[in-house]
Amino acid sequence: MQTINVVAAIIIRTTPQGNRQVFATQRGYGDWKDWWEFPGGKIEAGESPEAALEREIREELATQIKVGERIGTIEYDYPAFHLSMQCFACQVVSGKLELLEHENAAWLTKETLLSVNWLPADVTILDSVAELL
């Protein structure tokens, strides 16, 4: 089975009221259209995971991020491939998180984290994400 190596941004913000939220995006294409995920993408040859994540967020969301600590790595078997996804805590440096590839997005709190239909692989990191909120 082919392994696809990807990175995902767990973008966290704190609201003026002191609430912590995480940014989630809804896929607008492909077999998993309409499912929710943490934004990111494939690591290209010669790229570090951090550089790949900065590039992907720039391409998908027209936003510059600061990549922080790795939260975890998801290993998940989809029917057609094995996914290895490194997830990093991130912060927005500049930009407005414009949806260039996704059809929708939401800032979720610990209480609303399970209110969207997450991709199966992304579900496996939600407990770790909830600890950051």
JSON list of C-alpha atoms in Angstrom, two decimals:
[
{"chain": "A", "resi": 1, "resn": "MET", "atom": "CA", "xyz": [0.00, 0.00, 0.00]},
{"chain": "A", "resi": 2, "resn": "GLN", "atom": "CA", "xyz": [1.32, 3.43, -0.94]},
{"chain": "A", "resi": 3, "resn": "THR", "atom": "CA", "xyz": [2.19, 5.80, 1.92]},
{"chain": "A", "resi": 4, "resn": "ILE", "atom": "CA", "xyz": [1.38, 9.48, 1.52]},
{"chain": "A", "resi": 5, "resn": "ASN", "atom": "CA", "xyz": [3.34, 11.82, 3.80]},
{"chain": "A", "resi": 6, "resn": "VAL", "atom": "CA", "xyz": [1.50, 15.00, 4.72]},
{"chain": "A", "resi": 7, "resn": "VAL", "atom": "CA", "xyz": [1.50, 17.76, 7.31]},
{"chain": "A", "resi": 8, "resn": "ALA", "atom": "CA", "xyz": [-1.41, 19.48, 9.04]},
{"chain": "A", "resi": 9, "resn": "ALA", "atom": "CA", "xyz": [-1.69, 22.85, 10.77]},
{"chain": "A", "resi": 10, "resn": "ILE", "atom": "CA", "xyz": [-3.46, 22.97, 14.12]},
{"chain": "A", "resi": 11, "resn": "ILE", "atom": "CA", "xyz": [-3.98, 26.74, 14.00]},
{"chain": "A", "resi": 12, "resn": "ILE", "atom": "CA", "xyz": [-4.90, 28.05, 17.45]},
{"chain": "A", "resi": 13, "resn": "ARG", "atom": "CA", "xyz": [-6.07, 31.54, 18.40]},
{"chain": "A", "resi": 14, "resn": "THR", "atom": "CA", "xyz": [-7.24, 33.19, 21.59]},
{"chain": "A", "resi": 15, "resn": "THR", "atom": "CA", "xyz": [-10.26, 35.48, 21.29]},
{"chain": "A", "resi": 16, "resn": "PRO", "atom": "CA", "xyz": [-10.42, 38.87, 23.07]},
{"chain": "A", "resi": 17, "resn": "GLN", "atom": "CA", "xyz": [-12.67, 37.13, 25.63]},
{"chain": "A", "resi": 18, "resn": "GLY", "atom": "CA", "xyz": [-9.89, 34.63, 26.36]},
{"chain": "A", "resi": 19, "resn": "ASN", "atom": "CA", "xyz": [-11.45, 31.64, 24.61]},
{"chain": "A", "resi": 20, "resn": "ARG", "atom": "CA", "xyz": [-9.13, 29.34, 22.63]},
{"chain": "A", "resi": 21, "resn": "GLN", "atom": "CA", "xyz": [-10.23, 28.16, 19.19]},
{"chain": "A", "resi": 22, "resn": "VAL", "atom": "CA", "xyz": [-8.84, 25.91, 16.45]},
{"chain": "A", "resi": 23, "resn": "PHE", "atom": "CA", "xyz": [-9.25, 26.48, 12.70]},
{"chain": "A", "resi": 24, "resn": "ALA", "atom": "CA", "xyz": [-10.89, 23.71, 10.66]},
{"chain": "A", "resi": 25, "resn": "THR", "atom": "CA", "xyz": [-11.56, 23.54, 6.91]},
{"chain": "A", "resi": 26, "resn": "GLN", "atom": "CA", "xyz": [-14.13, 21.70, 4.80]},
{"chain": "A", "resi": 27, "resn": "ARG", "atom": "CA", "xyz": [-12.90, 19.93, 1.68]},
{"chain": "A", "resi": 28, "resn": "GLY", "atom": "CA", "xyz": [-14.38, 21.23, -1.56]},
{"chain": "A", "resi": 29, "resn": "TYR", "atom": "CA", "xyz": [-13.18, 18.45, -3.89]},
{"chain": "A", "resi": 30, "resn": "GLY", "atom": "CA", "xyz": [-12.32, 14.77, -4.24]},
{"chain": "A", "resi": 31, "resn": "ASP", "atom": "CA", "xyz": [-13.54, 11.56, -2.68]},
{"chain": "A", "resi": 32, "resn": "TRP", "atom": "CA", "xyz": [-13.83, 13.18, 0.72]},
{"chain": "A", "resi": 33, "resn": "LYS", "atom": "CA", "xyz": [-15.63, 16.34, -0.43]},
{"chain": "A", "resi": 34, "resn": "ASP", "atom": "CA", "xyz": [-17.59, 18.06, 2.38]},
{"chain": "A", "resi": 35, "resn": "TRP", "atom": "CA", "xyz": [-15.60, 16.32, 5.15]},
{"chain": "A", "resi": 36, "resn": "TRP", "atom": "CA", "xyz": [-13.67, 18.50, 7.61]},
{"chain": "A", "resi": 37, "resn": "GLU", "atom": "CA", "xyz": [-9.92, 18.50, 8.17]},
{"chain": "A", "resi": 38, "resn": "PHE", "atom": "CA", "xyz": [-7.01, 20.44, 9.54]},
{"chain": "A", "resi": 39, "resn": "PRO", "atom": "CA", "xyz": [-5.46, 22.32, 6.60]},
{"chain": "A", "resi": 40, "resn": "GLY", "atom": "CA", "xyz": [-2.14, 21.22, 5.16]},
{"chain": "A", "resi": 41, "resn": "GLY", "atom": "CA", "xyz": [-0.87, 18.97, 2.41]},
{"chain": "A", "resi": 42, "resn": "LYS", "atom": "CA", "xyz": [1.85, 16.81, 0.95]},
{"chain": "A", "resi": 43, "resn": "ILE", "atom": "CA", "xyz": [5.52, 17.15, 1.76]},
{"chain": "A", "resi": 44, "resn": "GLU", "atom": "CA", "xyz": [7.52, 17.68, -1.45]},
{"chain": "A", "resi": 45, "resn": "ALA", "atom": "CA", "xyz": [10.94, 16.14, -2.07]},
{"chain": "A", "resi": 46, "resn": "GLY", "atom": "CA", "xyz": [13.66, 17.95, -0.13]},
{"chain": "A", "resi": 47, "resn": "GLU", "atom": "CA", "xyz": [11.21, 19.85, 2.09]},
{"chain": "A", "resi": 48, "resn": "SER", "atom": "CA", "xyz": [11.17, 19.72, 5.86]},
{"chain": "A", "resi": 49, "resn": "PRO", "atom": "CA", "xyz": [7.73, 19.11, 7.37]},
{"chain": "A", "resi": 50, "resn": "GLU", "atom": "CA", "xyz": [7.72, 22.67, 8.75]},
{"chain": "A", "resi": 51, "resn": "ALA", "atom": "CA", "xyz": [8.61, 24.22, 5.36]},
{"chain": "A", "resi": 52, "resn": "ALA", "atom": "CA", "xyz": [5.95, 22.10, 3.64]},
{"chain": "A", "resi": 53, "resn": "LEU", "atom": "CA", "xyz": [3.34, 23.28, 6.12]},
{"chain": "A", "resi": 54, "resn": "GLU", "atom": "CA", "xyz": [4.25, 26.95, 5.69]},
{"chain": "A", "resi": 55, "resn": "ARG", "atom": "CA", "xyz": [4.05, 26.53, 1.88]},
{"chain": "A", "resi": 56, "resn": "GLU", "atom": "CA", "xyz": [0.74, 24.64, 1.93]},
{"chain": "A", "resi": 57, "resn": "ILE", "atom": "CA", "xyz": [-0.97, 27.21, 4.18]},
{"chain": "A", "resi": 58, "resn": "ARG", "atom": "CA", "xyz": [0.36, 30.02, 1.98]},
{"chain": "A", "resi": 59, "resn": "GLU", "atom": "CA", "xyz": [-1.03, 28.24, -1.14]},
{"chain": "A", "resi": 60, "resn": "GLU", "atom": "CA", "xyz": [-4.37, 27.14, 0.34]},
{"chain": "A", "resi": 61, "resn": "LEU", "atom": "CA", "xyz": [-5.19, 30.04, 2.66]},
{"chain": "A", "resi": 62, "resn": "ALA", "atom": "CA", "xyz": [-2.98, 32.99, 1.55]},
{"chain": "A", "resi": 63, "resn": "THR", "atom": "CA", "xyz": [-1.69, 33.18, 5.11]},
{"chain": "A", "resi": 64, "resn": "GLN", "atom": "CA", "xyz": [1.73, 33.10, 6.73]},
{"chain": "A", "resi": 65, "resn": "ILE", "atom": "CA", "xyz": [1.96, 30.91, 9.82]},
{"chain": "A", "resi": 66, "resn": "LYS", "atom": "CA", "xyz": [4.49, 30.23, 12.52]},
{"chain": "A", "resi": 67, "resn": "VAL", "atom": "CA", "xyz": [4.95, 26.47, 12.94]},
{"chain": "A", "resi": 68, "resn": "GLY", "atom": "CA", "xyz": [5.35, 25.42, 16.55]},
{"chain": "A", "resi": 69, "resn": "GLU", "atom": "CA", "xyz": [5.71, 22.09, 18.29]},
{"chain": "A", "resi": 70, "resn": "ARG", "atom": "CA", "xyz": [4.64, 18.80, 16.74]},
{"chain": "A", "resi": 71, "resn": "ILE", "atom": "CA", "xyz": [1.45, 17.64, 18.45]},
{"chain": "A", "resi": 72, "resn": "GLY", "atom": "CA", "xyz": [1.61, 14.14, 17.02]},
{"chain": "A", "resi": 73, "resn": "THR", "atom": "CA", "xyz": [1.80, 11.96, 13.94]},
{"chain": "A", "resi": 74, "resn": "ILE", "atom": "CA", "xyz": [-1.27, 10.17, 12.66]},
{"chain": "A", "resi": 75, "resn": "GLU", "atom": "CA", "xyz": [-0.82, 6.81, 10.95]},
{"chain": "A", "resi": 76, "resn": "TYR", "atom": "CA", "xyz": [-4.08, 5.85, 9.23]},
{"chain": "A", "resi": 77, "resn": "ASP", "atom": "CA", "xyz": [-5.05, 3.29, 6.58]},
{"chain": "A", "resi": 78, "resn": "TYR", "atom": "CA", "xyz": [-7.55, 4.61, 4.06]},
{"chain": "A", "resi": 79, "resn": "PRO", "atom": "CA", "xyz": [-8.85, 2.06, 1.50]},
{"chain": "A", "resi": 80, "resn": "ALA", "atom": "CA", "xyz": [-6.46, 3.20, -1.26]},
{"chain": "A", "resi": 81, "resn": "PHE", "atom": "CA", "xyz": [-3.39, 4.38, 0.69]},
{"chain": "A", "resi": 82, "resn": "HIS", "atom": "CA", "xyz": [-1.66, 4.72, 4.06]},
{"chain": "A", "resi": 83, "resn": "LEU", "atom": "CA", "xyz": [-1.59, 8.26, 5.46]},
{"chain": "A", "resi": 84, "resn": "SER", "atom": "CA", "xyz": [1.27, 9.49, 7.63]},
{"chain": "A", "resi": 85, "resn": "MET", "atom": "CA", "xyz": [0.31, 12.97, 8.85]},
{"chain": "A", "resi": 86, "resn": "GLN", "atom": "CA", "xyz": [2.49, 15.11, 11.11]},
{"chain": "A", "resi": 87, "resn": "CYS", "atom": "CA", "xyz": [0.38, 17.64, 13.01]},
{"chain": "A", "resi": 88, "resn": "PHE", "atom": "CA", "xyz": [1.89, 20.90, 14.29]},
{"chain": "A", "resi": 89, "resn": "ALA", "atom": "CA", "xyz": [0.56, 23.63, 16.55]},
{"chain": "A", "resi": 90, "resn": "CYS", "atom": "CA", "xyz": [0.58, 26.86, 14.52]},
{"chain": "A", "resi": 91, "resn": "GLN", "atom": "CA", "xyz": [-0.21, 30.55, 14.82]},
{"chain": "A", "resi": 92, "resn": "VAL", "atom": "CA", "xyz": [-1.17, 33.06, 12.14]},
{"chain": "A", "resi": 93, "resn": "VAL", "atom": "CA", "xyz": [1.59, 35.59, 11.51]},
{"chain": "A", "resi": 94, "resn": "SER", "atom": "CA", "xyz": [-0.13, 37.51, 8.69]},
{"chain": "A", "resi": 95, "resn": "GLY", "atom": "CA", "xyz": [-3.05, 37.03, 6.32]},
{"chain": "A", "resi": 96, "resn": "LYS", "atom": "CA", "xyz": [-6.77, 36.44, 6.68]},
{"chain": "A", "resi": 97, "resn": "LEU", "atom": "CA", "xyz": [-7.10, 32.66, 6.09]},
{"chain": "A", "resi": 98, "resn": "GLU", "atom": "CA", "xyz": [-8.73, 33.07, 2.67]},
{"chain": "A", "resi": 99, "resn": "LEU", "atom": "CA", "xyz": [-10.36, 29.88, 1.38]},
{"chain": "A", "resi": 100, "resn": "LEU", "atom": "CA", "xyz": [-8.61, 29.26, -1.95]},
{"chain": "A", "resi": 101, "resn": "GLU", "atom": "CA", "xyz": [-9.25, 25.48, -2.06]},
{"chain": "A", "resi": 102, "resn": "HIS", "atom": "CA", "xyz": [-11.76, 24.73, 0.68]},
{"chain": "A", "resi": 103, "resn": "GLU", "atom": "CA", "xyz": [-15.51, 25.37, 0.57]},
{"chain": "A", "resi": 104, "resn": "ASN", "atom": "CA", "xyz": [-15.96, 26.34, 4.20]},
{"chain": "A", "resi": 105, "resn": "ALA", "atom": "CA", "xyz": [-14.08, 26.93, 7.43]},
{"chain": "A", "resi": 106, "resn": "ALA", "atom": "CA", "xyz": [-14.84, 27.39, 11.12]},
{"chain": "A", "resi": 107, "resn": "TRP", "atom": "CA", "xyz": [-13.15, 28.36, 14.35]},
{"chain": "A", "resi": 108, "resn": "LEU", "atom": "CA", "xyz": [-14.06, 25.61, 16.82]},
{"chain": "A", "resi": 109, "resn": "THR", "atom": "CA", "xyz": [-13.87, 25.56, 20.61]},
{"chain": "A", "resi": 110, "resn": "LYS", "atom": "CA", "xyz": [-13.37, 22.56, 22.87]},
{"chain": "A", "resi": 111, "resn": "GLU", "atom": "CA", "xyz": [-17.18, 22.41, 23.14]},
{"chain": "A", "resi": 112, "resn": "THR", "atom": "CA", "xyz": [-17.81, 22.55, 19.36]},
{"chain": "A", "resi": 113, "resn": "LEU", "atom": "CA", "xyz": [-14.83, 20.43, 18.22]},
{"chain": "A", "resi": 114, "resn": "LEU", "atom": "CA", "xyz": [-17.06, 17.42, 17.48]},
{"chain": "A", "resi": 115, "resn": "SER", "atom": "CA", "xyz": [-19.78, 19.45, 15.72]},
{"chain": "A", "resi": 116, "resn": "VAL", "atom": "CA", "xyz": [-18.33, 18.86, 12.22]},
{"chain": "A", "resi": 117, "resn": "ASN", "atom": "CA", "xyz": [-17.87, 15.67, 10.18]},
{"chain": "A", "resi": 118, "resn": "TRP", "atom": "CA", "xyz": [-14.09, 15.10, 10.51]},
{"chain": "A", "resi": 119, "resn": "LEU", "atom": "CA", "xyz": [-12.08, 12.96, 8.12]},
{"chain": "A", "resi": 120, "resn": "PRO", "atom": "CA", "xyz": [-11.36, 9.59, 9.78]},
{"chain": "A", "resi": 121, "resn": "ALA", "atom": "CA", "xyz": [-7.62, 10.26, 10.17]},
{"chain": "A", "resi": 122, "resn": "ASP", "atom": "CA", "xyz": [-8.18, 13.71, 11.70]},
{"chain": "A", "resi": 123, "resn": "VAL", "atom": "CA", "xyz": [-10.54, 12.25, 14.33]},
{"chain": "A", "resi": 124, "resn": "THR", "atom": "CA", "xyz": [-7.60, 10.41, 15.87]},
{"chain": "A", "resi": 125, "resn": "ILE", "atom": "CA", "xyz": [-5.82, 13.65, 16.92]},
{"chain": "A", "resi": 126, "resn": "LEU", "atom": "CA", "xyz": [-8.88, 15.46, 18.33]},
{"chain": "A", "resi": 127, "resn": "ASP", "atom": "CA", "xyz": [-8.17, 14.50, 21.95]},
{"chain": "A", "resi": 128, "resn": "SER", "atom": "CA", "xyz": [-4.71, 16.06, 21.69]},
{"chain": "A", "resi": 129, "resn": "VAL", "atom": "CA", "xyz": [-6.19, 19.17, 20.03]},
{"chain": "A", "resi": 130, "resn": "ALA", "atom": "CA", "xyz": [-8.83, 19.50, 22.76]},
{"chain": "A", "resi": 131, "resn": "GLU", "atom": "CA", "xyz": [-6.04, 19.64, 25.36]},
{"chain": "A", "resi": 132, "resn": "LEU", "atom": "CA", "xyz": [-4.70, 22.78, 23.62]},
{"chain": "A", "resi": 133, "resn": "LEU", "atom": "CA", "xyz": [-8.07, 24.56, 23.80]}
]
